[in-house]
Steps between C-alpha positions, in 0.01 A plus 500: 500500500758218416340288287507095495622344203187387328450102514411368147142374481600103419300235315475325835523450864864403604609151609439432866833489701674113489594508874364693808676860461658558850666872471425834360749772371545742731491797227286508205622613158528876444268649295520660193332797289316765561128545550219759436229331650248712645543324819870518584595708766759729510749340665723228452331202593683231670436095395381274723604161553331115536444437863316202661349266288203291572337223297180322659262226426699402182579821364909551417715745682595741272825486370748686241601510132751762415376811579156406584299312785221222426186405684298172392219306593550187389193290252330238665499574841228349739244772547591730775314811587829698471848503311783726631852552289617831649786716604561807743680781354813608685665837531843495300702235675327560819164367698161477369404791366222733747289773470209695725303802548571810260809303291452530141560232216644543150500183355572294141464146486510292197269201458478177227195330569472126357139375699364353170119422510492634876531876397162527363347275756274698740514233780821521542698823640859547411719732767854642379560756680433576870529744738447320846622508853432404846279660760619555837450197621705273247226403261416570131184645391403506163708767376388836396660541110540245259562432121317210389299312175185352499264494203703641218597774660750678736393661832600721793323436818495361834368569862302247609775432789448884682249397811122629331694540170377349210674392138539756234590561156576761319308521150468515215785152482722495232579210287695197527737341194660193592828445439574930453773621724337802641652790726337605767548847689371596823487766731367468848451707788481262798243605744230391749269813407297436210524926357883435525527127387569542107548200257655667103599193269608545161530138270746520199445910582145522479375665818243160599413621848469886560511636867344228621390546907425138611237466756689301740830726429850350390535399853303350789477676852613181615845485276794467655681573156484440173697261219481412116513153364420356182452185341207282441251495773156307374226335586227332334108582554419164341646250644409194313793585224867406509735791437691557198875581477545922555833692516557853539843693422610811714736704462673642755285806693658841491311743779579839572364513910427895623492403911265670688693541826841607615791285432547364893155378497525343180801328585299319814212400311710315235741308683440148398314319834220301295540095489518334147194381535227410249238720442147390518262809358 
């Protein structure tokens, strides 16, 4: 696997952006080094590139620094059940990135979490990573992966949005530093069928989540196809508190995708056709 230049852990969160940022490079940097993690795949991976952004009840768009993207929830809000500052992940210089049935995902993403007291806080849940899509009739469900914090700790789960699914996490959870630039590994196999759904995630190459089979699979019957954003997606349990400033730092995603079907039929199911809409999970 081509490996990410590793983002420094810093002392703090950056400074939020002085004006509204209005564009997005069209190519991210190249990356650099080599990699023996026990999650790369074999290939080359390709890097993926900022997409749509979406900021809601407050929450920033995320926006770039050099070679890295920022997400932030702003301190002092008004309390609000739910904060989004997200981004899609796009192919290389093409549409939003899509996967289905039987496609396989090599992944490495690099995260710098700054979410202060928050990070420990068990009423609040912290989502960074998602992988999400629309059923077949336009709307999200709650999507079937996820990388999130809540309580001190980082955890894999999701499902709650497959019709009689339910949420799930896989355990034991592994802990959370704030502040520590961590890299994160996965490898997916996207599937409906729970005995071929299978999460593997290695953090800073420890192997975290092992042949995982989620109940509700990596993908809903209902599914249309799938995406990856990332971000800071949150909401707060208690909802008699304020929030306090948070700001994660991504690097740029590098993803080596295995498709399950022929090249014609892949073609069709990623031509770009979905409206830049906001997504409401």
């Amino acid at each position: 696997m081509t490996a990410l230049g590793l983002l420094a852990a810093c002392s703090g969160p950056p400074p939020a952006p002085t004006a509204p940022t209005t564009s997005t490079p069209t190519t991210s940097p190249q990356p650099s080094g080599a990699s023996s993690s026990p999650g790369a795949p074999g290939a080359t991976p390709v890097q993926l590139t900022m997409g749509t952004r979406e900021g809601q009840n407050g929450a920033l768009q995320p926006w770039w620094t050099g070679s890295s993207v920022h997400a932030e929830v702003p301190a002092g809000l008004p309390v609000e059940p739910k904060y989004r500052s997200e981004f899609f992940w796009n192919s290389p210089n093409g549409p939003r990135l899509r996967v289905g049935e039987g496609d396989r995902l090599r992944c490495r993403l690099q995260i710098g979490p700054h979410l202060g007291g928050t990070g420990a806080d068990r009423d609040i849940w912290q989502v960074l990573w998602q992988l999400h899509g629309p059923n077949k009739e336009g709307w999200w469900p709650a999507p079937p992966l996820n990388l999130h914090v809540r309580g001190g700790s980082w955890r894999i789960g999701g499902g709650a949005g497959r019709e009689d699914g339910y949420a799930e996490y896989y355990k034991p959870f592994t802990p959370f530093v704030d502040g520590k630039t961590v890299t994160w590994d996965f490898d997916i196999l996207v599937s409906q069928h729970r005995d071929k759904a299978r999460v593997d995630a290695w953090m800073d190459g420890a192997h975290v989540v092992k042949a995982w089979h989620p109940a509700s699979g990596t993908m809903y019957p209902s599914h249309a196809w799938l995406t990856m954003k990332s971000g800071l997606y949150t909401g707060n349990d208690d909802k008699s508190r304020n929030s306090e400033r948070r700001v994660v730092t991504f690097s740029p995603m590098s993803c080596d995708i295995t498709r399950a079907t022929p090249p014609a039929q892949q073609a069709a199911r990623t031509a770009p056709s979905t409206p830049n809409t906001p997504t409401t999970p």
